[in-house]
Coordinates of C-alpha atoms and ligand atoms in Angstrom, one line a residue:
X134 CA 127.7 40.1 125.1
X135 CA 124.7 42.3 126.0
X136 CA 121.5 41.2 124.3
X137 CA 119.5 43.6 122.1
X138 CA 116.5 44.8 124.1
X139 CA 115.3 47.3 121.6
X140 CA 113.2 45.1 119.3
X141 CA 109.4 45.3 119.0
X142 CA 107.8 44.0 122.2
X143 CA 105.2 41.3 122.6
X144 CA 103.6 41.3 126.1
X145 CA 102.3 38.3 128.0
X146 CA 101.5 37.4 131.6
X147 CA 103.9 34.5 131.5
X148 CA 106.8 33.5 129.2
X149 CA 108.1 29.9 129.3
X150 CA 111.5 29.3 127.8
X151 CA 112.3 25.8 126.5
X152 CA 109.8 23.2 125.2
X153 CA 111.0 20.0 126.8
X154 CA 108.6 18.0 129.0
X155 CA 108.9 20.7 131.7
X156 CA 108.1 23.6 129.4
X157 CA 105.2 21.7 127.7
X158 CA 103.7 20.8 131.0
X159 CA 104.0 24.4 132.4
X160 CA 102.4 25.6 129.1
X161 CA 99.6 23.1 129.3
X162 CA 98.7 24.1 132.8
X163 CA 99.1 27.8 132.0
X164 CA 96.6 27.7 129.2
X165 CA 94.3 25.4 131.2
X166 CA 94.2 28.2 133.8
X167 CA 93.6 30.7 130.9
X168 CA 96.9 32.6 131.6
X169 CA 98.1 34.7 128.7
X170 CA 101.2 32.6 128.2
X171 CA 103.7 31.7 125.4
X172 CA 106.3 29.0 125.1
X173 CA 109.5 29.9 123.3
X174 CA 111.6 27.1 121.6
X175 CA 114.4 27.3 119.0
X176 CA 113.9 23.8 117.6
X177 CA 111.2 21.2 117.6
X178 CA 109.2 20.7 120.9
X179 CA 110.4 17.8 123.0
X180 CA 113.9 18.7 124.3
X181 CA 115.8 15.6 125.4
X182 CA 112.8 13.4 124.5
X183 CA 114.0 13.8 120.9
X184 CA 117.3 12.2 121.9
X185 CA 115.7 9.3 123.7
X186 CA 114.8 6.1 122.0
X187 CA 112.4 4.0 124.1
X188 CA 110.9 5.3 127.3
X189 CA 109.7 2.7 129.8
X190 CA 109.4 4.6 133.0
X191 CA 106.6 7.1 132.3
X192 CA 103.6 5.9 134.2
X193 CA 100.7 4.8 132.0
X194 CA 102.9 4.4 128.9
X195 CA 104.9 1.2 129.4
X196 CA 106.7 1.6 126.1
X197 CA 106.7 4.9 124.2
X198 CA 109.2 6.4 121.8
X199 CA 110.8 9.7 122.9
X200 CA 109.6 11.4 119.7
X201 CA 106.1 10.2 120.1
X202 CA 105.8 11.4 123.7
X203 CA 107.3 14.8 122.6
X204 CA 104.7 15.0 119.9
X205 CA 101.8 14.0 122.2
X206 CA 102.9 16.5 124.9
X207 CA 103.1 19.3 122.3
X208 CA 99.7 18.5 120.8
X209 CA 98.2 18.2 124.3
X210 CA 99.4 21.7 125.3
X211 CA 98.4 23.2 121.9
X212 CA 94.9 21.6 122.4
X213 CA 94.5 24.0 125.3
X214 CA 95.6 26.9 123.0
X215 CA 99.3 27.2 124.0
X216 CA 101.2 29.3 121.4
X217 CA 104.7 27.8 120.7
X218 CA 106.9 30.5 119.0
X219 CA 110.0 29.2 117.2
X220 CA 112.6 31.7 118.3
X221 CA 116.2 31.6 119.6
X222 CA 116.3 33.2 123.0
X223 CA 119.4 35.3 123.5
X224 CA 118.9 36.8 127.0
X225 CA 116.5 37.0 130.0
X226 CA 116.6 40.0 132.2
X227 CA 114.5 41.5 135.0
X228 CA 114.2 45.3 134.3
X229 CA 113.8 48.2 136.7
X230 CA 110.1 48.3 136.0
X231 CA 109.7 44.8 137.5
X232 CA 109.0 43.0 134.3
X233 CA 111.2 40.5 132.5
X234 CA 112.4 41.1 128.9
X235 CA 113.3 38.1 126.9
X236 CA 115.5 39.0 123.9
X237 CA 115.6 36.8 120.8
X238 CA 118.0 36.6 117.9
X239 CA 114.9 37.2 115.6
X240 CA 114.6 40.7 117.0
X241 CA 111.3 40.3 118.9
X242 CA 111.6 41.1 122.6
X243 CA 109.0 39.3 124.9
X244 CA 107.8 41.0 128.0
X245 CA 106.2 39.4 131.1
X246 CA 106.1 39.8 134.9
X247 CA 106.8 36.1 135.3
X248 CA 109.1 33.6 133.5
X249 CA 109.4 29.9 133.9
X250 CA 112.9 28.7 132.6
X251 CA 112.8 25.1 131.4
X252 CA 115.7 25.4 129.0
X253 CA 117.3 22.0 130.0
X254 CA 121.0 21.3 129.4
X255 CA 123.7 20.8 126.7
X256 CA 125.7 17.6 126.5
X257 CA 129.2 17.8 128.0
X258 CA 132.1 17.3 125.7
X259 CA 135.2 15.2 126.4
X260 CA 137.3 18.2 125.4
X261 CA 140.0 16.1 123.7
X262 CA 141.8 16.6 120.4
X263 CA 139.8 15.4 117.4
X264 CA 136.4 15.6 119.1
X265 CA 135.3 18.7 117.3
X266 CA 137.1 17.8 114.1
X267 CA 135.2 14.5 113.7
X268 CA 131.9 15.8 114.9
X269 CA 129.4 14.5 112.3
X270 CA 132.2 12.3 110.9
X271 CA 132.0 9.7 113.6
X272 CA 131.6 11.7 116.8
X273 CA 128.0 12.2 118.0
X274 CA 126.0 13.2 121.1
X275 CA 122.7 11.7 119.9
X276 CA 122.2 8.0 119.5
X277 CA 118.7 8.2 118.0
X278 CA 119.8 10.8 115.5
X279 CA 122.9 9.1 114.3
X280 CA 122.8 5.4 115.3
X281 CA 121.5 4.2 112.0
X282 CA 124.6 5.5 110.2
X283 CA 126.8 2.8 111.9
X284 CA 125.0 -0.3 110.8
X285 CA 127.3 -3.4 111.2
X286 CA 130.2 -1.3 112.4
X287 CA 132.3 -1.2 115.6
X288 CA 131.8 1.9 117.7
X289 CA 132.5 3.2 121.2
X290 CA 130.4 5.0 123.8
X291 CA 132.0 7.2 126.5
X292 CA 130.5 7.5 130.0
X293 CA 129.1 5.4 132.8
X294 CA 125.8 7.1 133.8
X295 CA 122.2 6.3 132.8
X296 CA 122.5 8.0 129.4
X297 CA 125.7 6.1 128.4
X298 CA 124.2 2.7 129.6
X299 CA 120.8 3.3 128.0
X300 CA 122.1 4.6 124.7
X301 CA 124.8 1.9 124.4
X302 CA 122.1 -0.7 124.7
X303 CA 120.0 1.1 122.1
X304 CA 123.0 1.4 119.7
X305 CA 123.5 -2.3 119.6
X306 CA 120.4 -2.7 117.5
X307 CA 122.6 -1.2 114.7
X308 CA 126.2 -1.9 115.4
X309 CA 128.1 -5.2 115.4
X310 CA 130.3 -4.4 118.4
X311 CA 130.3 -1.6 121.0
X312 CA 133.0 -0.7 123.5
X313 CA 131.7 1.2 126.6
X314 CA 134.6 3.2 127.8
X315 CA 134.4 4.3 131.4
X316 CA 136.9 6.2 133.5
X317 CA 136.2 4.2 136.7
X318 CA 135.7 0.5 137.7
X319 CA 131.9 0.7 138.2
X320 CA 129.0 2.3 136.4
X321 CA 127.0 5.1 137.9
X322 CA 123.9 4.0 135.9
X323 CA 120.8 2.6 137.6
X324 CA 121.0 -1.2 138.2
X325 CA 118.4 -2.1 135.6
X326 CA 120.4 -0.2 133.0
X327 CA 123.7 -1.8 134.1
X328 CA 122.1 -5.3 133.8
X329 CA 121.1 -4.5 130.2
X330 CA 124.7 -3.5 129.4
X331 CA 126.3 -6.6 131.1
X332 CA 123.8 -9.0 129.5
X333 CA 124.2 -7.5 126.0
X334 CA 126.7 -9.8 124.1
X335 CA 127.6 -6.9 121.7
X336 CA 128.9 -4.7 124.5
X337 CA 132.4 -4.9 126.0
X338 CA 133.1 -2.5 128.9
X339 CA 136.6 -1.0 129.0
X340 CA 137.1 0.0 132.6
X341 CA 139.4 2.6 134.2
X342 CA 140.1 4.2 130.9
X343 CA 139.9 7.7 129.4
X344 CA 139.8 8.8 125.8
X345 CA 142.8 11.0 125.0
X346 CA 142.3 11.7 121.3
X347 CA 140.0 10.9 118.3
X348 CA 142.0 10.0 115.3
X349 CA 141.1 9.6 111.6
X350 CA 141.4 10.9 108.1
X351 CA 139.4 13.1 105.7
X352 CA 137.0 10.2 105.4
X353 CA 136.1 10.3 109.1
X354 CA 137.3 9.0 112.5
X355 CA 138.9 5.6 112.6
X356 CA 140.6 5.2 116.0
X357 CA 140.6 6.3 119.6
X358 CA 143.8 6.8 121.6
X359 CA 143.1 5.4 125.1
X360 CA 144.9 5.6 128.4
X361 CA 144.4 3.3 131.4
X362 CA 144.2 5.6 134.4
X363 CA 145.8 3.0 136.7
X364 CA 148.8 1.8 134.6
X365 CA 149.1 4.9 132.4
X366 CA 149.4 2.5 129.5
X367 CA 148.2 3.9 126.1
X368 CA 146.5 2.0 123.4
X369 CA 144.7 2.5 120.1
X370 CA 141.2 1.2 119.5
X371 CA 139.8 0.8 116.0
X372 CA 136.2 2.2 115.9
X373 CA 134.3 4.2 113.3
X374 CA 132.1 6.0 115.7
X375 CA 132.2 7.6 119.2
X376 CA 129.0 8.5 121.1
X377 CA 129.7 10.8 124.1
X378 CA 127.3 10.6 127.1
X379 CA 129.1 12.2 130.0
X380 CA 126.5 14.4 131.5
X381 CA 124.9 17.8 130.9
X382 CA 125.5 21.4 131.6
X383 CA 122.4 23.4 132.5
X384 CA 121.4 26.1 130.0
X385 CA 121.5 29.0 132.5
X386 CA 123.8 31.2 130.3
X387 CA 120.7 33.1 129.0
X388 CA 120.1 34.7 132.4
X389 CA 121.5 38.2 132.8
X390 CA 121.9 39.0 136.5
X391 CA 122.7 36.7 139.3
X392 CA 120.5 33.8 140.4
X393 CA 121.6 31.4 143.1
X394 CA 123.0 28.1 141.7
X395 CA 125.0 25.1 142.9
X396 CA 128.6 24.2 142.1
X397 CA 127.5 22.5 138.8
X398 CA 125.6 25.7 137.7
X399 CA 122.1 24.2 138.3
X400 CA 119.7 26.8 139.6
X401 CA 118.6 26.5 143.2
X402 CA 114.9 26.8 144.0
X403 CA 112.7 26.5 147.0
X404 CA 110.0 23.8 147.1
X405 CA 107.7 25.9 144.9
X406 CA 110.3 26.2 142.1
X407 CA 111.0 29.9 143.0
X408 CA 114.6 31.0 142.2
X409 CA 116.4 33.8 144.0
X410 CA 115.0 36.3 141.4
X411 CA 111.4 37.1 142.2
X412 CA 109.1 36.1 139.3
X413 CA 111.6 33.6 137.9
X414 CA 110.7 30.0 138.3
X415 CA 112.6 27.0 137.0
X416 CA 111.8 23.3 136.3
X417 CA 113.4 20.4 134.6
X418 CA 117.1 19.7 133.9
X419 CA 118.1 23.3 134.6
X420 CA 117.2 23.0 138.3
X421 CA 119.4 21.7 141.1
X422 CA 117.8 18.4 142.3
X423 CA 118.5 14.8 143.2
X424 CA 117.5 13.3 139.8
X425 CA 116.6 14.4 136.3
X426 CA 113.7 12.3 135.0
X427 CA 110.8 13.1 132.7
X428 CA 108.4 12.4 135.6
X429 CA 110.3 14.9 137.9
X430 CA 110.4 17.5 135.2
X431 CA 106.7 17.2 134.6
X432 CA 105.9 17.3 138.4
X433 CA 108.2 20.3 139.1
X434 CA 106.8 22.2 136.1
X435 CA 103.3 21.8 137.5
X436 CA 104.4 23.2 140.8
X437 CA 106.3 26.0 139.0
X438 CA 103.1 27.0 137.1
X439 CA 100.9 27.0 140.2
X440 CA 103.5 29.1 142.1
X441 CA 103.9 31.5 139.1
X442 CA 100.1 31.9 138.9
X443 CA 100.0 32.8 142.6
X444 CA 102.9 35.2 142.2
X445 CA 101.0 36.9 139.3
X446 CA 97.8 37.3 141.3
X447 CA 99.7 38.8 144.2
X448 CA 101.7 41.1 141.9
X449 CA 98.6 42.3 140.2
X450 CA 97.0 43.2 143.6
X451 CA 100.2 44.9 144.8
X452 CA 100.4 47.0 141.6
X453 CA 96.7 47.9 141.8
X454 CA 97.2 49.0 145.5
X455 CA 100.3 51.1 144.5
X456 CA 98.2 52.8 141.8
X457 CA 95.5 53.6 144.3
X458 CA 98.0 55.2 146.8
X459 CA 99.8 57.3 144.2
X460 CA 97.3 58.3 141.4
Ligands
NAP60 P1 125.6 11.6 134.7 O1 124.6 10.7 135.5 O2 126.1 12.8 135.3 O3 126.8 10.6 134.3 C1 127.9 11.1 133.6 C2 128.8 9.9 133.4 O4 129.9 10.4 132.6 C3 129.5 9.4 134.7 O5 129.6 8.0 134.6 C4 130.8 10.1 134.7 O6 131.8 9.4 135.3 C5 131.2 10.3 133.3 N1 132.0 11.4 133.0 C6 131.7 12.7 133.3 N2 132.7 13.5 132.8 C7 133.6 12.7 132.2 C8 134.7 13.0 131.4 N3 135.3 14.2 131.3 N4 135.4 11.9 130.9 C9 134.9 10.7 131.0 N5 133.7 10.4 131.6 C10 133.1 11.4 132.2 O7 124.9 12.0 133.3 P2 123.9 11.3 132.3 O8 124.1 9.8 132.2 O9 123.9 12.1 131.1 O10 122.5 11.5 133.0 C11 122.1 12.9 133.3 C12 120.8 12.8 134.1 O11 119.7 12.3 133.3 C13 120.9 11.9 135.3 O12 120.2 12.4 136.4 C14 120.2 10.6 134.9 O13 119.7 9.8 135.9 C15 119.2 11.1 133.9 N6 118.9 10.1 132.8 C16 118.0 9.1 133.1 C17 117.7 8.2 132.2 C18 116.8 7.1 132.6 O14 116.4 7.0 133.7 N7 116.3 6.2 131.7 C19 118.3 8.2 131.0 C20 119.3 9.2 130.7 C21 119.5 10.2 131.6 P3 131.8 9.1 136.9 O15 130.8 8.1 137.2 O16 133.2 8.6 137.2 O17 131.5 10.4 137.6

């Protein structure tokens, strides 16, 4: 669907889309450089930090809760005067005049010659029957948001990556028993996170198994139908909750017009975070890269901002030169 570009315009030098660690870092540096910048976010600032319990790999903060780090980052950027507008971005497009327009569902259209997209990703779904039906009635994608609802219960976690391992370990502070269901015979998660899973007496890993269906009643989910991928054998598992952590999809759907991306849809940049669209920079989970950590998001956002600033200076000079040539 085409976005509505006809709303009242607000002009900036730089618009940053998405207030996770990458967006908040770009915003902090932008205002510190006195750029006329705005950060757009539909929810609370923090992005995936808000879905993360304890962070122990951010240098200088050996143990910090995700929510606290989000709050600190937002306040730090605002201390430098960064405006954070709560709007739902509907589309980003580079127009024929060379400036970007950022349409929002609130009607306002933002305009800027440069954009830093730090819109992160959306959790993948299993895409099995019952998953949508029991969303909020047992099925969840956010341990910190919903874990406390399962005190003393038996639940399952789907996935074998860092998120599944970390969140499974976190959820055992509430639940009595947790089944980690993984489709292969080894976890993809980092060794330290695997160790926590294997040493946790409340966690039992079910290997080589996929979830085929979420079953329950009007009161909520109560069972999973499982299939062993080697034997094909099916079984039922009694659980009152299912947390799904099977990766992310980058939020690139907002972009109107083609930007180079990899097979997973992550946007490809050069080392300065420039995309194939001049003036569009990306950082954080939306970018094609080796790993997706808070530290890499923060570092890449710093580079993106410095590169965007350089781009704006050069653009200003080019526009001034063009005006001199053709009065
Ligand atoms: P991920 O690393 O892509 O892992 C996804 C997991 O889900 C894999 O084990 C994968 O299985 C499984 N999976 C994918 N599709 C599936 C399906 N349809 N059915 C069943 N299982 C499926 O994703 P993530 O764990 O969300 O992490 C995303 C990024 O954030 C990673 O770069 C990660 O390092 C980072 N992260 C880091 C931390 C941390 O360092 N503390 C915490 C969270 C996330 P296979 O292994 O068989 O492919």
